[in-house]
Amino acid sequence: MCGALRASDAGKKAVLMGWVNRRRDLGSIIFIDLRDRTGVTQVVVNRELNPSAHDKAEQLRNEYVIAVIGTVKQRDRDTVNKNIPTGEVELIIEELRLLNESKSPPFLPGEAILPNEEMRLKYRYIDLRRDAMQFNIELRHKVSKAIRDDLSAQGFFEIETPFMTRSTPEGARDYLVPSRVQPGSFYALPQSPQMFKQILMISGFDRYFQIVRCFRDEDFRADRQAEFTQIDLEMTYPQTDTVWGVVEGFLTAAFKAAAGQEIKAPFPRMSYDEAIKRYGNDKPDMRLPAMVDVRAALMPEELDELAGKFRMRKEFPLQLIRIPKAGEISGTERRTIGTYGAFQHVQGPSFVQLMTDPKRFAKDYPAPSEKVQAFAKIEPDDLWLLAGAANHPEKAAVMDQRVQHFCEKCGFLRLDLAQKYASRHKAFEKTGDPAKDFRFLWVSDFPMFEWDNAEKRWNPAHHPFTTLHEEDMAKLEANIDSVHDPKSPLGEIRALAYDVVLNGTELGSGSIRIHRQDIQKKIFQALGMSDDEARARFGFFLEALEYGTPPHGGIALGLDRIVMILAGAESLREVIPFPKTARAVDLMVDAPTPVSEAQLKELGIAIRKAQE
Ligand code: ASP
């Protein structure tokens, strides 16, 4: 291979095949950098020694494919190229064969400057020849292999499930495949193998996994792919801990094998409630400190005074947000921080009251200032501010009064500030740092249902096969017919659902499942689904649940995202060989496309005009 030869090979004969990465014609001598997946070797063609090879070499252009036979020669000391592993040798050509020509490519794989992404996606085969892409695809292979090996060693079988199937309720739209044999009927591509993996548990395969493609038709979202890959698994008789241990095992193995990164397990754990309260977010970025409710540091009269002065609700947390080592913040910057408009998520009714100038705060309120700083362990280089819930009676009506929403706003502010100011300190750099700071976390006990404001109804927060905390059962039963009531206590029910989070990104979600048909029915009822409707959509599944279903649970993690993080890439498209654009278009094959009238007829399909 073109990356193999070393000084110790000097004197040996070698055959290399690859692409012409670059050709330098010095007249009687032509240098060719010959490239394949493994690297580049300098090949030398000398007119005097080998006139016929030299003639051929004169015709070579970038990306031509050639084979060369020659003798390995150690380079003179002053011509050694320290930048490449083969830099101590060159191959002196005896024979050169042109295997194929190439049109002049729209961009060169060896060039540092990248063309725009459309060009890269259209000519993906050229783009994939680039070092960075070769690295990413190899990394992807290593990650999947490490995961397969580890899960196999943990007793999991990889089992395939169908692509042409029925709808799976993961909250997105389905991609449909029309049936020719039964015109008017459609398969749905799976949004996940959820029901199949549960049926595998009923079928006696106690530990299943699959590195599997999932298909979700979602509206335009920047970093999503219409088809993406999950590491999907399911097991019988688990506690949440059991599932977590399995995941920690394969993630540790993958990070080690693929990137030499040692990660520490078990990962820290946190309930959803705690995550919201302390981080204002259900996927906390643990590289930044939590928010601190500093009310505990103050005397009641101090709190009263602040609440009065800042028109702030003292029964809500007074959150101290701290960005460590942000450095000196100029007066102008501080004023920007002080205006809500600077932070997109905190716009609108001034729900959050900010005290952004610690110096002024210290002057006006010396004792409280000192106390809260000590309480939150503020250091000299830190950026910090206080956020409280505004006490504006005229706004109270339009604001959601819940503490959760206040905390979420603070959480957005924390992240906005971090993005702006924490990048000044290394630990928060998102990419490109080999000594990456990987902070994993389990978040558990998510709400079972979430309110959908557009549809004015409660939806499953995870999916409808997730089980709830046993002690919340009575609450479910008492509110089973309140799917359209935004104030329904359904919102308080906790699920045995969990997410694994890395540096503020959700890597995967899972849950302990419902294994009893009567409970599954209740969940469907709470979701406003009639018996008939449930039977029509999931009849096969409800029936399977009646045949001795063991307790089971599982999880699915996004493979693309894991590889993206390990590669230090900014987009999923950098780690997927043939990705689609944000509008779900494949620019290389040009899909989707209209199909012929004959094909449509065969399928019994007529295309409606837009206005219809
Ligand atoms: N099927 C779920 C998903 O795709 C994961 C799981 O619950 O195992 O998010």
Coordinates of C-alpha atoms and ligand atoms in Angstrom, one line a residue:
M1 CA 0.0 0.0 0.0
C2 CA 1.1 3.6 -0.6
G3 CA 1.5 4.2 3.2
A4 CA 3.6 1.2 3.9
L5 CA 7.2 1.7 2.9
R6 CA 9.9 2.7 5.4
A7 CA 13.7 3.2 5.5
S8 CA 14.1 -0.5 6.5
D9 CA 12.6 -1.5 3.1
A10 CA 15.5 0.2 1.2
G11 CA 16.7 -2.1 -1.6
K12 CA 13.5 -4.1 -1.8
K13 CA 11.3 -4.3 -4.9
A14 CA 7.8 -3.0 -4.5
V15 CA 4.6 -2.7 -6.5
L16 CA 2.3 0.2 -5.7
M17 CA -1.1 1.1 -7.1
G18 CA -3.0 4.2 -6.5
W19 CA -4.0 7.7 -7.6
V20 CA -1.7 10.4 -8.8
N21 CA -2.0 12.9 -6.0
R22 CA 0.5 15.3 -7.5
R23 CA 3.1 15.3 -10.3
R24 CA 6.1 17.5 -10.5
D25 CA 7.9 17.5 -13.8
L26 CA 11.5 18.6 -13.5
G27 CA 12.3 17.7 -17.1
S28 CA 14.5 14.6 -16.9
I29 CA 13.0 13.6 -13.6
I30 CA 9.3 13.4 -12.8
F31 CA 8.1 13.0 -9.2
I32 CA 4.8 11.4 -8.6
D33 CA 3.0 11.4 -5.2
L34 CA 1.1 8.2 -5.3
R35 CA -1.9 7.9 -3.0
D36 CA -4.2 5.3 -1.6
R37 CA -6.2 5.0 1.6
T38 CA -3.1 4.4 3.7
G39 CA -0.9 7.3 2.6
V40 CA 1.4 8.7 -0.1
T41 CA 4.7 7.5 -1.5
Q42 CA 7.0 9.5 -3.6
V43 CA 7.7 7.8 -6.9
V44 CA 10.6 8.9 -9.1
V45 CA 10.7 8.4 -12.9
N46 CA 14.1 9.1 -14.5
R47 CA 14.3 9.6 -18.2
E48 CA 17.8 8.3 -18.5
L49 CA 17.2 5.1 -16.6
N50 CA 13.8 4.4 -18.0
P51 CA 12.7 6.4 -21.1
S52 CA 9.5 4.5 -21.8
A53 CA 8.2 4.9 -18.2
H54 CA 9.2 8.6 -18.4
D55 CA 7.2 9.0 -21.6
K56 CA 4.1 7.6 -19.9
A57 CA 4.7 9.7 -16.8
E58 CA 4.6 12.8 -18.9
Q59 CA 1.0 12.1 -19.8
L60 CA -0.2 11.6 -16.2
R61 CA -2.7 14.0 -14.6
N62 CA -4.1 14.3 -11.2
E63 CA -6.3 11.3 -10.1
Y64 CA -5.1 9.0 -12.9
V65 CA -4.8 5.5 -11.6
I66 CA -1.5 3.8 -12.1
A67 CA 0.6 0.8 -11.1
V68 CA 4.3 1.1 -10.6
I69 CA 7.1 -1.5 -10.0
G70 CA 10.3 -0.2 -8.7
T71 CA 13.1 -0.4 -6.1
V72 CA 12.8 1.3 -2.7
K73 CA 15.5 3.8 -2.1
Q74 CA 16.4 5.6 1.1
R75 CA 16.3 9.4 0.5
D76 CA 19.3 11.6 1.0
R77 CA 19.1 13.2 4.4
D78 CA 18.3 16.7 3.1
T79 CA 15.4 15.4 1.0
V80 CA 13.6 13.5 3.8
N81 CA 10.0 14.6 4.2
K82 CA 9.2 14.6 7.9
N83 CA 5.6 15.3 7.3
I84 CA 4.7 11.8 6.0
P85 CA 5.5 8.3 7.4
T86 CA 7.0 7.2 4.1
G87 CA 9.1 10.4 3.9
E88 CA 12.4 8.6 4.3
V89 CA 12.1 6.6 1.1
E90 CA 11.1 6.9 -2.5
L91 CA 10.4 4.4 -5.2
I92 CA 12.6 4.4 -8.3
I93 CA 10.4 3.3 -11.1
E94 CA 11.3 0.4 -13.4
E95 CA 7.8 0.0 -14.9
L96 CA 4.8 2.2 -15.0
R97 CA 1.3 1.1 -16.1
L98 CA -1.6 3.4 -16.6
L99 CA -4.7 1.6 -15.2
N100 CA -7.1 4.4 -15.8
E101 CA -7.4 8.0 -16.7
S102 CA -9.5 10.6 -14.9
K103 CA -11.4 13.6 -16.0
S104 CA -10.1 16.7 -14.4
P105 CA -11.9 16.5 -11.0
P106 CA -14.1 19.4 -9.8
F107 CA -11.8 19.6 -6.8
L108 CA -8.7 17.8 -5.7
P109 CA -8.7 15.4 -2.7
G110 CA -5.2 16.5 -1.8
E111 CA -6.1 20.2 -1.6
A112 CA -6.4 21.9 1.7
I113 CA -9.2 24.3 0.6
L114 CA -12.6 22.7 0.5
P115 CA -15.2 23.5 -2.2
N116 CA -18.7 24.3 -1.0
E117 CA -20.7 21.4 0.5
E118 CA -23.0 21.0 -2.4
M119 CA -20.1 20.3 -4.6
R120 CA -18.7 17.8 -2.1
L121 CA -22.0 16.0 -1.9
K122 CA -22.5 15.9 -5.6
Y123 CA -19.0 14.5 -6.2
R124 CA -19.0 12.5 -3.0
Y125 CA -16.6 9.8 -4.4
I126 CA -14.0 12.5 -4.8
D127 CA -14.8 14.0 -1.5
L128 CA -14.5 10.7 0.2
R129 CA -10.9 10.3 -1.1
R130 CA -9.8 13.2 1.1
D131 CA -7.8 12.3 4.1
A132 CA -10.3 13.7 6.6
M133 CA -13.1 11.7 5.2
Q134 CA -11.0 8.5 5.0
F135 CA -10.2 9.1 8.6
N136 CA -13.8 9.6 9.6
I137 CA -15.1 6.6 7.8
E138 CA -12.4 4.4 9.3
L139 CA -13.2 5.8 12.7
R140 CA -16.9 4.9 12.1
H141 CA -15.9 1.4 11.3
K142 CA -13.7 1.1 14.4
V143 CA -16.5 2.5 16.6
S144 CA -19.1 0.0 15.3
K145 CA -16.7 -2.9 15.5
A146 CA -15.8 -2.1 19.1
I147 CA -19.5 -1.9 19.9
R148 CA -20.3 -5.1 18.1
D149 CA -17.4 -6.9 19.9
D150 CA -18.3 -5.6 23.3
L151 CA -22.0 -6.3 23.1
S152 CA -21.3 -9.8 21.7
A153 CA -19.0 -10.4 24.7
Q154 CA -21.9 -9.2 26.9
G155 CA -24.1 -11.9 25.5
F156 CA -26.1 -9.9 23.0
F157 CA -27.1 -11.3 19.6
E158 CA -27.3 -9.0 16.6
I159 CA -30.6 -9.7 15.0
E160 CA -32.1 -8.0 12.0
T161 CA -35.6 -6.6 11.9
P162 CA -37.6 -5.6 8.8
F163 CA -37.4 -2.3 6.9
M164 CA -40.7 -2.7 5.2
T165 CA -43.1 -2.8 8.1
R166 CA -45.8 -0.8 9.9
S167 CA -45.7 2.6 11.6
T168 CA -43.6 2.9 14.8
P169 CA -44.7 5.7 17.0
E170 CA -41.4 7.7 17.6
G171 CA -43.1 11.0 17.0
A172 CA -42.0 11.7 13.4
R173 CA -43.7 11.2 10.1
D174 CA -43.3 7.9 8.3
Y175 CA -41.6 7.2 5.0
L176 CA -44.1 5.1 3.1
V177 CA -43.4 2.4 0.5
P178 CA -46.4 1.6 -1.7
S179 CA -47.3 -2.0 -2.3
R180 CA -47.7 -3.1 -6.0
V181 CA -49.4 -6.3 -5.0
Q182 CA -52.0 -4.6 -2.9
P183 CA -52.6 -1.3 -4.5
G184 CA -53.5 1.4 -2.1
S185 CA -51.6 -0.3 0.8
F186 CA -48.3 0.9 2.1
Y187 CA -45.4 -0.3 4.2
A188 CA -43.8 2.2 6.6
L189 CA -40.1 2.3 7.0
P190 CA -39.3 1.9 10.7
Q191 CA -38.7 5.0 12.7
S192 CA -37.0 2.5 15.0
P193 CA -37.2 -1.2 15.6
Q194 CA -39.0 -0.6 18.8
M195 CA -41.9 -3.1 18.6
F196 CA -39.7 -5.7 16.9
K197 CA -37.1 -5.6 19.6
Q198 CA -39.8 -5.9 22.3
I199 CA -41.3 -8.9 20.4
L200 CA -37.8 -10.4 20.3
M201 CA -37.9 -10.3 24.1
I202 CA -41.2 -12.1 24.0
S203 CA -39.6 -14.5 21.6
G204 CA -36.9 -15.6 24.0
F205 CA -33.9 -13.7 22.7
D206 CA -33.0 -12.2 26.1
R207 CA -30.3 -9.8 24.8
Y208 CA -30.7 -8.2 21.4
F209 CA -28.8 -5.5 19.6
Q210 CA -28.6 -4.1 16.2
I211 CA -26.6 -1.3 14.5
V212 CA -29.6 -0.3 12.4
R213 CA -30.9 2.3 10.1
C214 CA -33.9 4.3 11.2
F215 CA -36.1 6.5 9.0
R216 CA -37.9 9.6 10.2
D217 CA -39.5 12.2 8.0
E218 CA -39.0 15.3 10.1
D219 CA -39.4 19.0 9.1
F220 CA -36.3 20.8 8.1
R221 CA -33.8 20.6 10.9
A222 CA -30.2 21.5 10.5
D223 CA -28.4 18.6 12.0
R224 CA -30.8 15.7 11.4
Q225 CA -30.7 13.0 8.7
A226 CA -33.8 11.4 7.2
E227 CA -32.1 8.1 7.6
F228 CA -29.7 7.6 10.5
T229 CA -28.0 4.8 12.4
Q230 CA -28.8 3.7 15.9
I231 CA -27.1 1.3 18.2
D232 CA -30.4 -0.3 19.3
L233 CA -30.6 -2.8 22.2
E234 CA -33.1 -4.5 24.4
M235 CA -32.8 -7.0 27.3
T236 CA -35.0 -9.0 29.7
Y237 CA -35.4 -8.5 33.4
P238 CA -33.3 -5.3 33.7
Q239 CA -33.2 -2.6 36.3
T240 CA -32.3 0.7 34.8
D241 CA -28.9 0.1 36.2
T242 CA -28.5 -3.0 34.2
V243 CA -29.1 -1.2 30.9
W244 CA -26.8 1.6 32.0
G245 CA -24.0 -0.8 32.8
V246 CA -24.3 -2.4 29.3
V247 CA -24.1 1.0 27.6
E248 CA -21.2 2.2 29.8
G249 CA -19.4 -1.0 28.8
F250 CA -19.7 -0.5 25.0
L251 CA -19.1 3.2 25.1
T252 CA -16.0 2.7 27.1
A253 CA -14.8 0.1 24.7
A254 CA -15.6 2.2 21.7
F255 CA -14.0 5.4 22.9
K256 CA -10.9 3.4 23.8
A257 CA -10.6 1.3 20.7
A258 CA -11.5 4.0 18.2
A259 CA -9.9 7.0 19.7
G260 CA -7.7 5.9 22.6
Q261 CA -9.9 7.8 25.0
E262 CA -10.2 6.5 28.5
I263 CA -13.7 7.3 29.9
K264 CA -14.7 6.7 33.4
A265 CA -17.7 4.6 34.3
P266 CA -20.2 4.5 35.9
F267 CA -21.3 7.8 34.6
P268 CA -22.8 10.3 37.0
R269 CA -26.6 10.2 37.4
M270 CA -29.2 12.8 37.8
S271 CA -33.0 13.0 37.8
Y272 CA -34.8 15.0 35.2
D273 CA -36.0 17.4 38.0
E274 CA -32.5 18.0 39.2
A275 CA -31.2 18.6 35.7
I276 CA -33.9 21.2 35.1
K277 CA -33.4 22.9 38.5
R278 CA -29.6 23.0 38.4
Y279 CA -28.9 23.2 34.7
G280 CA -32.2 24.5 33.2
N281 CA -31.9 21.7 30.7
D282 CA -32.6 18.0 30.4
K283 CA -29.2 17.4 28.8
P284 CA -26.8 19.3 31.0
D285 CA -23.3 20.1 29.7
M286 CA -21.3 19.1 32.7
R287 CA -18.2 20.9 31.5
L288 CA -19.9 24.0 32.9
P289 CA -20.8 24.5 36.6
A290 CA -24.4 24.1 37.6
M291 CA -26.5 27.1 38.5
V292 CA -26.8 27.8 42.2
D293 CA -29.9 28.9 43.9
V294 CA -28.3 31.4 46.3
R295 CA -31.4 32.1 48.4
A296 CA -30.0 29.8 51.1
A297 CA -27.0 32.1 51.5
L298 CA -29.1 35.1 52.3
M299 CA -30.8 36.2 55.5
P300 CA -34.6 36.5 55.0
E301 CA -34.5 40.3 55.3
E302 CA -31.7 40.5 52.6
L303 CA -33.8 38.4 50.3
D304 CA -36.8 40.6 51.0
E305 CA -34.8 43.7 50.2
L306 CA -33.5 42.2 46.9
A307 CA -36.9 40.9 45.9
G308 CA -38.4 44.4 46.5
K309 CA -35.7 46.3 44.7
F310 CA -35.5 44.0 41.7
R311 CA -39.3 43.3 41.6
M312 CA -38.5 39.6 41.9
R313 CA -40.4 36.6 43.1
K314 CA -38.7 35.3 46.1
E315 CA -40.5 32.0 46.1
F316 CA -38.6 31.2 42.8
P317 CA -35.0 30.3 42.8
L318 CA -32.5 33.1 42.6
Q319 CA -30.1 31.5 40.2
L320 CA -26.4 32.4 40.1
I321 CA -25.0 31.6 36.7
R322 CA -21.3 31.2 36.5
I323 CA -19.0 30.9 33.5
P324 CA -15.6 30.0 34.8
K325 CA -12.5 31.7 33.5
A326 CA -14.3 33.9 31.1
G327 CA -11.7 36.6 31.7
E328 CA -12.2 40.4 31.7
I329 CA -15.7 41.4 30.5
S330 CA -15.9 44.9 29.1
G331 CA -18.5 47.4 30.1
T332 CA -20.1 47.2 26.7
E333 CA -20.2 43.4 26.8
R334 CA -21.8 43.6 30.2
R335 CA -24.5 46.0 28.9
T336 CA -25.2 43.5 26.1
I337 CA -25.5 40.7 28.6
G338 CA -27.9 42.9 30.5
T339 CA -30.2 43.3 27.6
Y340 CA -32.4 40.3 27.0
G341 CA -32.3 40.8 23.3
A342 CA -28.8 39.6 23.1
F343 CA -29.9 36.2 24.0
Q344 CA -32.5 34.8 21.6
H345 CA -34.1 32.5 24.1
V346 CA -34.7 35.0 26.8
Q347 CA -36.5 37.5 24.6
G348 CA -40.1 38.5 25.2
P349 CA -41.7 39.2 28.5
S350 CA -39.0 40.0 31.0
F351 CA -39.4 36.8 32.8
V352 CA -35.8 36.9 34.0
Q353 CA -34.5 39.8 36.0
L354 CA -30.8 40.1 35.7
M355 CA -28.2 41.6 37.9
T356 CA -25.3 41.5 35.6
D357 CA -22.8 43.9 37.0
P358 CA -21.1 42.3 40.0
K359 CA -19.2 45.5 40.8
R360 CA -22.3 47.6 41.1
F361 CA -24.1 44.8 42.9
A362 CA -21.2 44.7 45.4
K363 CA -21.4 48.4 45.9
D364 CA -25.1 48.5 46.4
Y365 CA -25.4 45.3 48.4
P366 CA -22.0 44.5 49.9
A367 CA -23.1 41.8 52.3
P368 CA -25.4 39.8 50.0
S369 CA -22.8 40.1 47.3
E370 CA -20.1 38.6 49.4
K371 CA -22.4 35.9 50.7
V372 CA -23.6 34.7 47.3
Q373 CA -20.0 34.8 45.9
A374 CA -18.7 32.6 48.7
F375 CA -21.7 30.3 48.4
A376 CA -21.2 29.8 44.7
K377 CA -17.4 29.7 45.0
I378 CA -16.8 32.5 42.6
E379 CA -13.2 33.0 41.4
P380 CA -11.6 36.2 40.2
D381 CA -11.7 35.3 36.4
D382 CA -15.3 34.1 36.4
L383 CA -18.2 35.7 34.7
W384 CA -21.3 35.5 36.9
L385 CA -24.7 37.0 37.2
L386 CA -27.9 36.5 39.1
A387 CA -31.2 35.7 37.5
G388 CA -34.6 35.8 39.3
A389 CA -38.2 35.5 38.2
A390 CA -39.7 38.9 37.5
N391 CA -42.7 39.8 39.6
H392 CA -44.7 41.7 37.1
P393 CA -48.4 41.4 37.9
E394 CA -49.4 42.5 34.4
K395 CA -47.3 39.8 32.9
A396 CA -48.2 37.0 35.3
A397 CA -51.2 36.2 33.2
V398 CA -49.2 35.5 30.1
M399 CA -46.4 33.7 31.8
D400 CA -46.2 30.1 32.6
Q401 CA -45.8 30.3 36.4
R402 CA -44.0 27.1 36.8
V403 CA -40.5 27.1 38.3
Q404 CA -39.5 24.7 35.6
H405 CA -40.0 27.3 32.8
F406 CA -38.1 29.9 34.8
C407 CA -35.2 27.4 35.2
E408 CA -35.3 26.5 31.5
K409 CA -34.9 30.2 30.6
C410 CA -32.0 30.5 32.9
G411 CA -30.5 27.3 31.4
F412 CA -30.7 28.9 27.9
L413 CA -29.0 31.9 29.2
R414 CA -26.3 29.8 30.8
L415 CA -25.6 28.1 27.5
D416 CA -25.8 31.3 25.4
L417 CA -23.2 32.9 27.8
A418 CA -21.1 29.8 27.7
Q419 CA -21.1 29.8 23.9
K420 CA -20.0 33.4 23.9
Y421 CA -17.6 33.5 26.8
A422 CA -16.6 30.0 27.8
S423 CA -14.9 29.3 24.5
R424 CA -12.3 31.6 25.9
H425 CA -11.2 28.8 28.1
K426 CA -10.1 25.6 26.6
A427 CA -12.2 23.1 28.4
F428 CA -15.3 24.2 26.6
E429 CA -14.0 24.0 23.0
K430 CA -16.3 21.8 21.1
T431 CA -14.0 20.4 18.6
G432 CA -10.5 19.9 17.4
D433 CA -9.0 19.3 20.8
P434 CA -7.4 15.9 21.1
A435 CA -7.4 16.0 24.9
K436 CA -11.2 16.2 24.8
D437 CA -13.1 16.6 28.0
F438 CA -15.8 13.9 27.7
R439 CA -18.5 14.3 30.4
F440 CA -21.1 11.6 30.3
L441 CA -24.2 11.7 32.3
W442 CA -27.4 9.7 32.9
V443 CA -30.6 11.7 33.2
S444 CA -33.5 9.6 34.4
D445 CA -37.2 9.9 35.5
F446 CA -38.4 11.9 32.6
P447 CA -42.0 13.0 32.6
M448 CA -44.2 10.3 31.0
F449 CA -46.3 12.8 28.9
E450 CA -45.6 16.2 27.4
W451 CA -48.1 18.8 26.4
D452 CA -48.3 19.5 22.7
N453 CA -49.4 23.1 22.3
A454 CA -50.0 22.9 18.6
E455 CA -52.3 19.9 18.9
K456 CA -53.6 20.8 22.3
R457 CA -53.0 17.4 23.8
W458 CA -50.7 15.2 25.9
N459 CA -48.2 13.1 23.9
P460 CA -45.8 10.4 25.1
A461 CA -42.5 12.2 26.0
H462 CA -40.6 9.1 24.9
H463 CA -42.8 6.5 23.2
P464 CA -46.1 4.9 24.4
F465 CA -44.4 1.6 25.4
T466 CA -42.5 3.2 28.2
T467 CA -43.5 2.3 31.7
L468 CA -44.2 4.6 34.6
H469 CA -43.2 4.7 38.2
E470 CA -45.4 2.3 40.1
E471 CA -46.4 5.0 42.7
D472 CA -47.7 7.1 39.8
M473 CA -50.2 4.5 38.7
A474 CA -53.0 5.9 40.8
K475 CA -52.5 9.3 39.2
L476 CA -52.7 7.8 35.8
E477 CA -55.9 6.0 36.6
A478 CA -57.4 9.1 38.1
N479 CA -56.6 11.2 35.1
I480 CA -57.0 8.7 32.3
D481 CA -59.5 10.8 30.4
S482 CA -57.7 14.2 30.4
V483 CA -55.7 14.1 27.3
H484 CA -56.9 17.5 26.2
D485 CA -56.5 19.2 29.5
P486 CA -53.3 21.2 29.7
K487 CA -53.6 21.4 33.5
S488 CA -54.0 17.6 33.9
P489 CA -51.7 16.0 36.5
L490 CA -50.7 13.6 33.7
G491 CA -47.8 16.1 33.4
E492 CA -46.5 15.1 36.8
I493 CA -46.3 11.3 36.1
R494 CA -42.7 10.1 35.9
A495 CA -41.5 7.5 33.5
L496 CA -38.8 4.9 33.9
A497 CA -37.1 6.6 31.0
Y498 CA -33.5 7.7 30.7
D499 CA -31.1 9.5 28.4
V500 CA -27.4 9.2 28.1
V501 CA -25.9 12.7 27.6
L502 CA -22.4 13.8 26.5
N503 CA -21.2 17.4 26.8
G504 CA -24.7 18.8 26.4
T505 CA -25.7 16.4 23.6
E506 CA -28.3 13.7 24.0
L507 CA -26.6 10.5 22.7
G508 CA -29.5 8.2 23.3
S509 CA -32.8 7.5 25.0
G510 CA -34.4 4.4 26.4
S511 CA -36.7 3.1 29.0
I512 CA -38.1 0.1 30.9
R513 CA -41.1 -1.0 29.0
I514 CA -44.6 -1.9 29.8
H515 CA -44.8 -5.7 29.8
R516 CA -48.5 -6.1 30.8
Q517 CA -51.2 -5.7 28.3
D518 CA -53.7 -4.1 30.8
I519 CA -51.2 -1.3 31.6
Q520 CA -50.4 -0.8 27.9
K521 CA -54.1 -0.4 27.3
K522 CA -54.3 2.3 30.0
I523 CA -51.5 4.2 28.4
F524 CA -53.3 4.2 25.1
Q525 CA -56.4 5.3 26.8
A526 CA -54.6 8.2 28.6
L527 CA -53.3 9.2 25.1
G528 CA -56.9 9.4 23.9
M529 CA -56.7 6.3 21.8
S530 CA -59.8 4.2 21.6
D531 CA -59.6 0.5 21.9
D532 CA -60.4 0.1 18.2
E533 CA -57.8 2.6 17.2
A534 CA -55.2 0.9 19.4
R535 CA -56.1 -2.5 17.9
A536 CA -55.9 -1.1 14.4
R537 CA -52.5 0.4 14.9
F538 CA -50.8 -2.0 17.3
G539 CA -53.1 -5.0 17.4
F540 CA -50.3 -7.5 16.7
F541 CA -48.2 -6.0 19.5
L542 CA -51.0 -5.9 22.1
E543 CA -51.7 -9.5 21.3
A544 CA -48.1 -10.5 21.6
L545 CA -48.0 -8.9 25.1
E546 CA -50.6 -11.4 26.2
Y547 CA -48.4 -14.4 25.6
G548 CA -46.1 -14.4 28.6
T549 CA -44.1 -11.2 28.1
P550 CA -41.1 -11.0 30.4
P551 CA -40.2 -7.6 31.9
H552 CA -37.8 -5.9 29.6
G553 CA -36.1 -2.6 28.7
G554 CA -33.6 -1.1 26.5
I555 CA -32.2 1.9 24.8
A556 CA -31.0 3.3 21.4
L557 CA -28.0 5.6 20.8
G558 CA -27.2 7.6 17.7
L559 CA -24.1 6.1 16.1
D560 CA -23.6 9.0 13.7
R561 CA -23.5 11.5 16.6
I562 CA -21.0 9.5 18.6
V563 CA -18.7 9.2 15.6
M564 CA -19.2 12.9 14.9
I565 CA -18.1 13.8 18.4
L566 CA -15.1 11.5 18.3
A567 CA -14.1 12.9 14.9
G568 CA -14.4 16.4 16.3
A569 CA -16.6 17.1 13.3
E570 CA -19.2 19.9 13.1
S571 CA -21.9 18.0 11.1
L572 CA -23.3 14.5 10.9
R573 CA -22.6 14.7 7.1
E574 CA -18.9 14.5 7.9
V575 CA -19.2 11.0 9.2
I576 CA -21.9 9.5 7.0
P577 CA -20.5 8.2 3.7
F578 CA -23.6 9.2 1.6
P579 CA -25.6 11.7 3.5
K580 CA -28.6 13.8 2.5
T581 CA -28.9 17.5 2.7
A582 CA -31.1 19.2 5.4
R583 CA -33.9 19.0 2.8
A584 CA -33.4 15.2 2.6
V585 CA -31.9 15.3 -0.9
D586 CA -29.1 13.0 -2.0
L587 CA -27.2 15.3 -4.4
M588 CA -25.0 12.5 -5.8
V589 CA -27.8 10.2 -7.0
D590 CA -30.2 13.0 -7.3
A591 CA -33.0 11.6 -5.1
P592 CA -35.9 11.9 -4.7
T593 CA -37.1 12.1 -8.3
P594 CA -40.5 11.9 -10.0
V595 CA -41.2 8.4 -11.4
S596 CA -42.7 7.3 -14.6
E597 CA -46.5 7.2 -15.3
A598 CA -46.2 3.5 -15.9
Q599 CA -44.6 2.9 -12.4
L600 CA -47.4 5.0 -10.8
K601 CA -50.1 3.1 -12.7
E602 CA -48.6 -0.2 -11.6
L603 CA -48.8 1.0 -8.0
G604 CA -52.3 2.3 -8.4
I605 CA -51.1 5.8 -7.5
A606 CA -52.1 9.2 -8.9
I607 CA -50.2 12.3 -8.1
R608 CA -52.4 15.2 -6.9
K609 CA -51.6 18.7 -8.0
A610 CA -50.5 21.0 -5.2
Q611 CA -53.8 23.0 -5.0
E612 CA -55.8 19.8 -4.6
Ligands
ASP1 N1 -36.9 3.3 20.2 C1 -36.4 4.4 21.0 C2 -35.8 5.5 20.1 O1 -35.6 5.3 18.9 C3 -35.2 4.0 21.9 C4 -35.7 3.0 22.9 O2 -36.6 3.3 23.7 O3 -35.0 2.0 23.0 O4 -35.6 6.6 20.6

